[in-house]
Amino acid sequence: MSSISHAWMAEPVSLAGQDCLKLSDYTVESIEALLALALEGKEKQKRGEAWRPLLGKTLAMIFEKPSTRTRVSFEAGMAQLGGHPLALDRDNLQLGRGESIADTAKVFSGFVDGILIRTHRHTDVEELAGHATIPVINGLTDLHHPCQALADLLTLKEIKGNLKGRKLVYVGDGNNVFHSLAEAAALTGLHIVAVTPPGYEPDGSIVAEAKKIAKQTGATITCTHDPLEAVADADAIYTDVWASMGQEEEKEKRKEVFAGYQVNEDLLKHAKDDVTFLHCLPAYRGLEVTADVIDGPRSAVFQQAENRLHAQKALLAMLLGDQ
């Protein structure tokens, strides 16, 4: 059984055989265990210690969207854990010729030990998981980006220490990145604020679900349209691109709509002096963030990007291995 135990846990936490579709499916204890294992694994790598809990295991990775951090971190992570990654393009699979998701899930379940998929519709990931008998990991959908949020939590924990009671302000589009951040905040006691232009708020049903979880941890989830008011006393400020993949035709319109939602030095002056800047990347300097912020001393974006590797190694070890 895949499990991890710490002194503060009443009993070991096991995620063996489970899926990772969205963070709200997990418990507070599961997230704490994942972060603890990620930190442990990162330290092992720094010391040059071998950590190979996935010897003989194979992960199939299906990519329907372009990918840098997700593909490289999962492929490298799986190899470092002793397993074998298979990077697959939908167009080179029978999926691209009309084979059903259900049939693909059943076939893959007989070949490999887990499936990562980066795609458009969240319902496709749910269908894949519904027919697979092996763990399915959401590498990004139109509604959720759980692996990114795990890396974000890991980064904040490294920089700020205890997460409970900290304030994280997300500025920009209320998209899949914020949805997973809201769930992550709810599970760890973070206070999170979404600052969006009117009409670009996060999905109400996802926010409502996160708020239910937040009642257990004391977290708060707030949505507003005023950046200056929102960043007061912020421990961290996070942003994402204004036009995500699939929204290219809206790019010019979004430049106008989001013009007042740029993260710049003037905005950071209204936050705490030691505020940390985060961005999931890729970034467009001069649009959602200025170069002096993302390349400045308060930016942790490349630490955050590296932590995709360590967070995902912990996730893989707990879902597919014996950790």
Short mmCIF file of C-alpha atoms in Angstrom, two decimals:
data_model
loop_
_atom_site.label_atom_id
_atom_site.label_comp_id
_atom_site.label_asym_id
_atom_site.label_seq_id
_atom_site.Cartn_x
_atom_site.Cartn_y
_atom_site.Cartn_z
CA MET A 1 0.00 0.00 0.00
CA SER A 2 1.24 3.48 -0.84
CA SER A 3 1.31 5.51 2.36
CA ILE A 4 3.21 8.15 4.29
CA SER A 5 3.22 8.74 8.02
CA HIS A 6 4.34 11.61 10.26
CA ALA A 7 4.12 12.20 13.99
CA TRP A 8 1.26 14.66 13.60
CA MET A 9 -0.87 12.19 11.64
CA ALA A 10 -3.38 10.01 13.45
CA GLU A 11 -2.69 7.28 10.89
CA PRO A 12 -0.68 6.92 7.65
CA VAL A 13 -2.12 8.64 4.57
CA SER A 14 -2.53 6.44 1.50
CA LEU A 15 -3.27 7.60 -2.04
CA ALA A 16 -2.37 4.29 -3.68
CA GLY A 17 -4.40 3.70 -6.83
CA GLN A 18 -6.28 6.99 -6.58
CA ASP A 19 -6.71 9.57 -9.34
CA CYS A 20 -5.67 13.22 -9.26
CA LEU A 21 -8.36 15.07 -11.20
CA LYS A 22 -8.90 18.04 -8.89
CA LEU A 23 -7.56 18.90 -5.46
CA SER A 24 -10.99 19.09 -3.84
CA ASP A 25 -11.11 15.29 -4.11
CA TYR A 26 -8.29 15.12 -1.56
CA THR A 27 -8.25 15.60 2.21
CA VAL A 28 -6.31 18.12 4.25
CA GLU A 29 -4.10 15.26 5.48
CA SER A 30 -3.43 14.06 1.93
CA ILE A 31 -2.19 17.49 0.84
CA GLU A 32 0.01 17.78 3.94
CA ALA A 33 1.46 14.33 3.22
CA LEU A 34 2.14 15.20 -0.42
CA LEU A 35 3.94 18.42 0.52
CA ALA A 36 5.99 16.63 3.18
CA LEU A 37 7.06 13.96 0.72
CA ALA A 38 7.86 16.59 -1.93
CA LEU A 39 10.14 18.42 0.50
CA GLU A 40 11.77 15.14 1.52
CA GLY A 41 12.30 14.12 -2.09
CA LYS A 42 13.77 17.52 -2.99
CA GLU A 43 16.27 17.23 -0.15
CA LYS A 44 17.22 13.72 -1.26
CA GLN A 45 17.89 15.00 -4.77
CA LYS A 46 20.05 17.83 -3.42
CA ARG A 47 22.09 15.31 -1.43
CA GLY A 48 22.44 13.07 -4.46
CA GLU A 49 20.56 10.22 -2.80
CA ALA A 50 18.80 7.70 -4.99
CA TRP A 51 15.03 7.55 -4.57
CA ARG A 52 13.52 4.97 -6.90
CA PRO A 53 10.14 3.84 -5.63
CA LEU A 54 8.77 3.36 -9.17
CA LEU A 55 11.22 0.78 -10.54
CA GLY A 56 9.44 -1.20 -13.22
CA LYS A 57 6.48 1.23 -13.38
CA THR A 58 5.34 2.98 -16.58
CA LEU A 59 3.42 6.24 -17.00
CA ALA A 60 1.60 6.99 -20.27
CA MET A 61 1.40 10.74 -20.91
CA ILE A 62 -1.21 12.00 -23.39
CA PHE A 63 -0.74 15.55 -24.65
CA GLU A 64 -3.50 17.34 -26.55
CA LYS A 65 -2.08 20.76 -25.67
CA PRO A 66 1.46 22.15 -26.01
CA SER A 67 3.52 21.66 -22.87
CA THR A 68 6.88 22.65 -21.43
CA ARG A 69 6.78 22.35 -17.63
CA THR A 70 4.19 19.56 -17.41
CA ARG A 71 5.84 17.34 -20.00
CA VAL A 72 9.45 17.83 -18.93
CA SER A 73 8.78 17.64 -15.19
CA PHE A 74 6.67 14.48 -15.42
CA GLU A 75 9.02 12.81 -17.89
CA ALA A 76 12.13 13.67 -15.86
CA GLY A 77 10.38 12.92 -12.59
CA MET A 78 9.20 9.50 -13.65
CA ALA A 79 12.71 8.61 -14.85
CA GLN A 80 14.31 9.89 -11.62
CA LEU A 81 11.91 7.72 -9.60
CA GLY A 82 13.10 4.69 -11.54
CA GLY A 83 10.07 4.41 -13.82
CA HIS A 84 9.54 4.78 -17.55
CA PRO A 85 7.56 7.66 -19.11
CA LEU A 86 5.84 7.38 -22.49
CA ALA A 87 5.05 10.78 -24.07
CA LEU A 88 2.16 10.37 -26.51
CA ASP A 89 0.59 12.85 -28.93
CA ARG A 90 -3.15 12.38 -29.42
CA ASP A 91 -2.69 12.59 -33.19
CA ASN A 92 -0.32 9.62 -33.03
CA LEU A 93 -2.81 7.56 -31.04
CA GLN A 94 -6.00 5.96 -32.30
CA LEU A 95 -7.78 8.61 -30.21
CA GLY A 96 -6.92 10.95 -33.07
CA ARG A 97 -8.81 8.67 -35.47
CA GLY A 98 -11.91 8.37 -33.35
CA GLU A 99 -11.23 5.55 -30.89
CA SER A 100 -13.27 6.20 -27.77
CA ILE A 101 -11.86 7.49 -24.52
CA ALA A 102 -13.39 4.50 -22.75
CA ASP A 103 -11.64 1.98 -25.00
CA THR A 104 -8.36 3.85 -24.67
CA ALA A 105 -8.66 3.81 -20.87
CA LYS A 106 -9.29 0.07 -20.80
CA VAL A 107 -6.41 -0.71 -23.15
CA PHE A 108 -3.96 1.51 -21.28
CA SER A 109 -5.01 -0.11 -18.00
CA GLY A 110 -3.57 -3.37 -19.30
CA PHE A 111 -0.32 -1.80 -20.50
CA VAL A 112 0.86 0.81 -18.00
CA ASP A 113 0.63 1.75 -14.32
CA GLY A 114 -0.74 5.28 -14.65
CA ILE A 115 -1.97 7.87 -17.14
CA LEU A 116 -1.23 11.58 -17.29
CA ILE A 117 -3.41 13.61 -19.64
CA ARG A 118 -3.21 17.29 -20.61
CA THR A 119 -6.30 18.21 -22.56
CA HIS A 120 -9.13 20.67 -23.09
CA ARG A 121 -12.36 19.36 -21.59
CA HIS A 122 -12.38 18.30 -17.97
CA THR A 123 -15.17 15.86 -18.78
CA ASP A 124 -12.72 13.91 -20.99
CA VAL A 125 -10.40 13.39 -18.01
CA GLU A 126 -13.33 12.30 -15.86
CA GLU A 127 -14.41 9.83 -18.55
CA LEU A 128 -10.87 8.47 -18.86
CA ALA A 129 -10.67 7.98 -15.09
CA GLY A 130 -14.13 6.42 -15.02
CA HIS A 131 -13.05 3.61 -17.34
CA ALA A 132 -9.43 3.15 -16.26
CA THR A 133 -8.42 0.77 -13.48
CA ILE A 134 -5.14 2.62 -12.93
CA PRO A 135 -4.51 6.16 -11.57
CA VAL A 136 -5.29 9.06 -13.90
CA ILE A 137 -3.55 12.41 -13.36
CA ASN A 138 -4.92 15.68 -14.70
CA GLY A 139 -2.01 17.56 -16.28
CA LEU A 140 -4.34 20.48 -17.14
CA THR A 141 -7.90 20.92 -18.34
CA ASP A 142 -10.11 23.91 -19.03
CA LEU A 143 -11.32 23.81 -15.40
CA HIS A 144 -8.43 22.57 -13.24
CA HIS A 145 -4.62 22.52 -13.00
CA PRO A 146 -3.99 20.56 -9.78
CA CYS A 147 -0.32 19.71 -10.40
CA GLN A 148 0.52 23.40 -10.78
CA ALA A 149 -1.26 24.22 -7.53
CA LEU A 150 0.71 21.55 -5.65
CA ALA A 151 3.95 23.15 -6.84
CA ASP A 152 2.60 26.56 -5.80
CA LEU A 153 1.88 25.31 -2.28
CA LEU A 154 5.32 23.75 -2.06
CA THR A 155 6.95 27.05 -3.10
CA LEU A 156 4.98 29.10 -0.60
CA LYS A 157 5.76 26.60 2.15
CA GLU A 158 9.48 26.84 1.42
CA ILE A 159 9.43 30.65 1.43
CA LYS A 160 6.81 31.49 4.05
CA GLY A 161 6.84 28.45 6.31
CA ASN A 162 3.41 27.70 7.73
CA LEU A 163 0.71 28.33 5.12
CA LYS A 164 -2.25 28.69 7.45
CA GLY A 165 -3.37 32.31 7.74
CA ARG A 166 -1.20 33.60 4.90
CA LYS A 167 -2.79 35.80 2.23
CA LEU A 168 -2.44 34.94 -1.46
CA VAL A 169 -3.83 37.35 -4.06
CA TYR A 170 -4.43 36.13 -7.60
CA VAL A 171 -4.68 38.92 -10.20
CA GLY A 172 -6.07 38.26 -13.68
CA ASP A 173 -8.40 35.78 -15.34
CA GLY A 174 -10.50 33.54 -13.10
CA ASN A 175 -9.34 30.44 -14.93
CA ASN A 176 -8.26 26.84 -14.29
CA VAL A 177 -5.14 27.98 -12.44
CA PHE A 178 -7.18 29.98 -9.95
CA HIS A 179 -9.72 27.15 -9.55
CA SER A 180 -7.00 24.76 -8.37
CA LEU A 181 -5.37 27.48 -6.27
CA ALA A 182 -8.70 28.10 -4.52
CA GLU A 183 -9.00 24.40 -3.68
CA ALA A 184 -5.35 24.32 -2.55
CA ALA A 185 -5.91 27.36 -0.34
CA ALA A 186 -9.03 25.83 1.18
CA LEU A 187 -7.13 22.65 2.07
CA THR A 188 -4.20 24.46 3.70
CA GLY A 189 -5.85 27.38 5.50
CA LEU A 190 -4.63 30.06 3.09
CA HIS A 191 -6.70 33.19 2.56
CA ILE A 192 -7.02 33.64 -1.20
CA VAL A 193 -8.45 36.58 -3.15
CA ALA A 194 -9.28 36.52 -6.87
CA VAL A 195 -8.99 39.96 -8.49
CA THR A 196 -10.55 39.90 -11.95
CA PRO A 197 -12.19 42.28 -14.39
CA PRO A 198 -16.00 42.12 -14.32
CA GLY A 199 -17.16 39.18 -16.40
CA TYR A 200 -13.94 37.18 -15.89
CA GLU A 201 -14.67 35.81 -12.44
CA PRO A 202 -13.87 32.18 -11.54
CA ASP A 203 -16.48 29.45 -11.88
CA GLY A 204 -19.03 29.92 -9.11
CA SER A 205 -19.64 26.23 -8.48
CA ILE A 206 -15.92 25.51 -8.06
CA VAL A 207 -15.53 28.45 -5.66
CA ALA A 208 -18.56 27.25 -3.68
CA GLU A 209 -17.07 23.76 -3.37
CA ALA A 210 -13.76 25.23 -2.20
CA LYS A 211 -15.55 27.37 0.38
CA LYS A 212 -17.12 24.25 1.89
CA ILE A 213 -13.66 22.77 2.39
CA ALA A 214 -12.38 26.11 3.75
CA LYS A 215 -14.73 25.83 6.72
CA GLN A 216 -12.56 22.96 8.02
CA THR A 217 -9.30 24.92 7.87
CA GLY A 218 -10.29 28.54 8.50
CA ALA A 219 -9.36 29.58 4.97
CA THR A 220 -11.27 32.30 3.15
CA ILE A 221 -11.95 32.65 -0.57
CA THR A 222 -12.91 36.10 -1.85
CA CYS A 223 -13.56 37.56 -5.28
CA THR A 224 -13.23 41.26 -6.10
CA HIS A 225 -12.49 43.68 -8.94
CA ASP A 226 -10.20 46.11 -7.08
CA PRO A 227 -6.47 45.19 -7.27
CA LEU A 228 -5.20 47.89 -4.90
CA GLU A 229 -7.64 46.98 -2.15
CA ALA A 230 -7.05 43.26 -2.64
CA VAL A 231 -3.25 43.26 -2.31
CA ALA A 232 -3.20 45.05 1.04
CA ASP A 233 -1.24 42.83 3.49
CA ALA A 234 -0.68 40.19 0.79
CA ASP A 235 2.05 37.63 1.48
CA ALA A 236 2.10 36.58 -2.17
CA ILE A 237 0.75 37.90 -5.46
CA TYR A 238 0.12 35.50 -8.33
CA THR A 239 -0.81 36.10 -11.94
CA ASP A 240 -1.24 34.18 -15.19
CA VAL A 241 -1.43 35.10 -18.86
CA TRP A 242 -4.44 37.14 -19.90
CA ALA A 243 -5.23 34.89 -22.86
CA SER A 244 -4.74 31.18 -22.28
CA MET A 245 -4.37 28.46 -24.89
CA GLY A 246 -7.52 28.37 -27.00
CA GLN A 247 -8.28 32.05 -26.36
CA GLU A 248 -5.90 33.48 -28.96
CA GLU A 249 -8.74 35.13 -30.88
CA GLU A 250 -9.57 37.14 -27.74
CA LYS A 251 -6.00 38.35 -27.22
CA GLU A 252 -6.46 41.96 -28.37
CA LYS A 253 -9.76 42.37 -26.54
CA ARG A 254 -8.27 40.96 -23.36
CA LYS A 255 -5.35 43.40 -23.53
CA GLU A 256 -7.87 46.22 -23.20
CA VAL A 257 -10.04 44.54 -20.56
CA PHE A 258 -7.10 43.49 -18.35
CA ALA A 259 -5.01 46.65 -18.74
CA GLY A 260 -5.74 47.71 -15.16
CA TYR A 261 -4.81 44.29 -13.78
CA GLN A 262 -1.09 44.26 -14.50
CA VAL A 263 1.23 43.21 -11.67
CA ASN A 264 3.84 45.95 -11.48
CA GLU A 265 5.97 47.69 -8.85
CA ASP A 266 3.22 50.19 -8.08
CA LEU A 267 0.86 47.33 -7.19
CA LEU A 268 3.49 45.53 -5.10
CA LYS A 269 3.97 48.69 -3.00
CA HIS A 270 0.49 48.11 -1.54
CA ALA A 271 1.37 44.58 -0.34
CA LYS A 272 3.68 43.45 2.46
CA ASP A 273 7.33 44.45 2.14
CA ASP A 274 8.36 40.80 1.79
CA VAL A 275 5.63 39.91 -0.72
CA THR A 276 6.48 37.03 -3.05
CA PHE A 277 5.58 37.12 -6.74
CA LEU A 278 4.40 33.92 -8.42
CA HIS A 279 3.51 33.06 -12.03
CA CYS A 280 2.78 29.62 -13.49
CA LEU A 281 4.52 30.52 -16.79
CA PRO A 282 4.79 31.11 -19.69
CA ALA A 283 4.88 34.84 -18.96
CA TYR A 284 4.49 37.83 -21.25
CA ARG A 285 6.51 40.69 -19.85
CA GLY A 286 4.79 44.01 -20.36
CA LEU A 287 1.31 42.46 -20.31
CA GLU A 288 0.19 40.64 -17.13
CA VAL A 289 3.48 41.43 -15.37
CA THR A 290 6.32 43.89 -15.83
CA ALA A 291 9.89 42.71 -16.33
CA ASP A 292 11.12 44.44 -13.17
CA VAL A 293 8.70 42.36 -11.08
CA ILE A 294 9.12 38.92 -12.66
CA ASP A 295 12.89 39.32 -12.92
CA GLY A 296 13.20 41.15 -9.60
CA PRO A 297 14.23 40.03 -6.11
CA ARG A 298 10.69 39.25 -4.93
CA SER A 299 10.00 36.85 -7.78
CA ALA A 300 10.01 33.10 -7.08
CA VAL A 301 8.78 31.98 -10.49
CA PHE A 302 11.75 29.76 -11.32
CA GLN A 303 11.77 28.16 -7.88
CA GLN A 304 8.06 27.62 -8.48
CA ALA A 305 8.72 26.09 -11.91
CA GLU A 306 11.38 23.73 -10.50
CA ASN A 307 8.93 22.66 -7.82
CA ARG A 308 6.67 21.22 -10.50
CA LEU A 309 9.24 18.41 -10.63
CA HIS A 310 9.36 17.80 -6.88
CA ALA A 311 5.61 18.09 -6.27
CA GLN A 312 4.86 15.73 -9.13
CA LYS A 313 7.47 13.21 -8.03
CA ALA A 314 5.72 13.06 -4.65
CA LEU A 315 2.35 12.67 -6.37
CA LEU A 316 3.64 9.88 -8.62
CA ALA A 317 5.28 8.09 -5.69
CA MET A 318 2.07 8.16 -3.65
CA LEU A 319 -0.28 7.20 -6.48
CA LEU A 320 1.85 4.55 -8.20
CA GLY A 321 4.39 3.44 -5.58
CA ASP A 322 4.88 2.37 -2.00
CA GLN A 323 5.59 5.72 -0.34
#
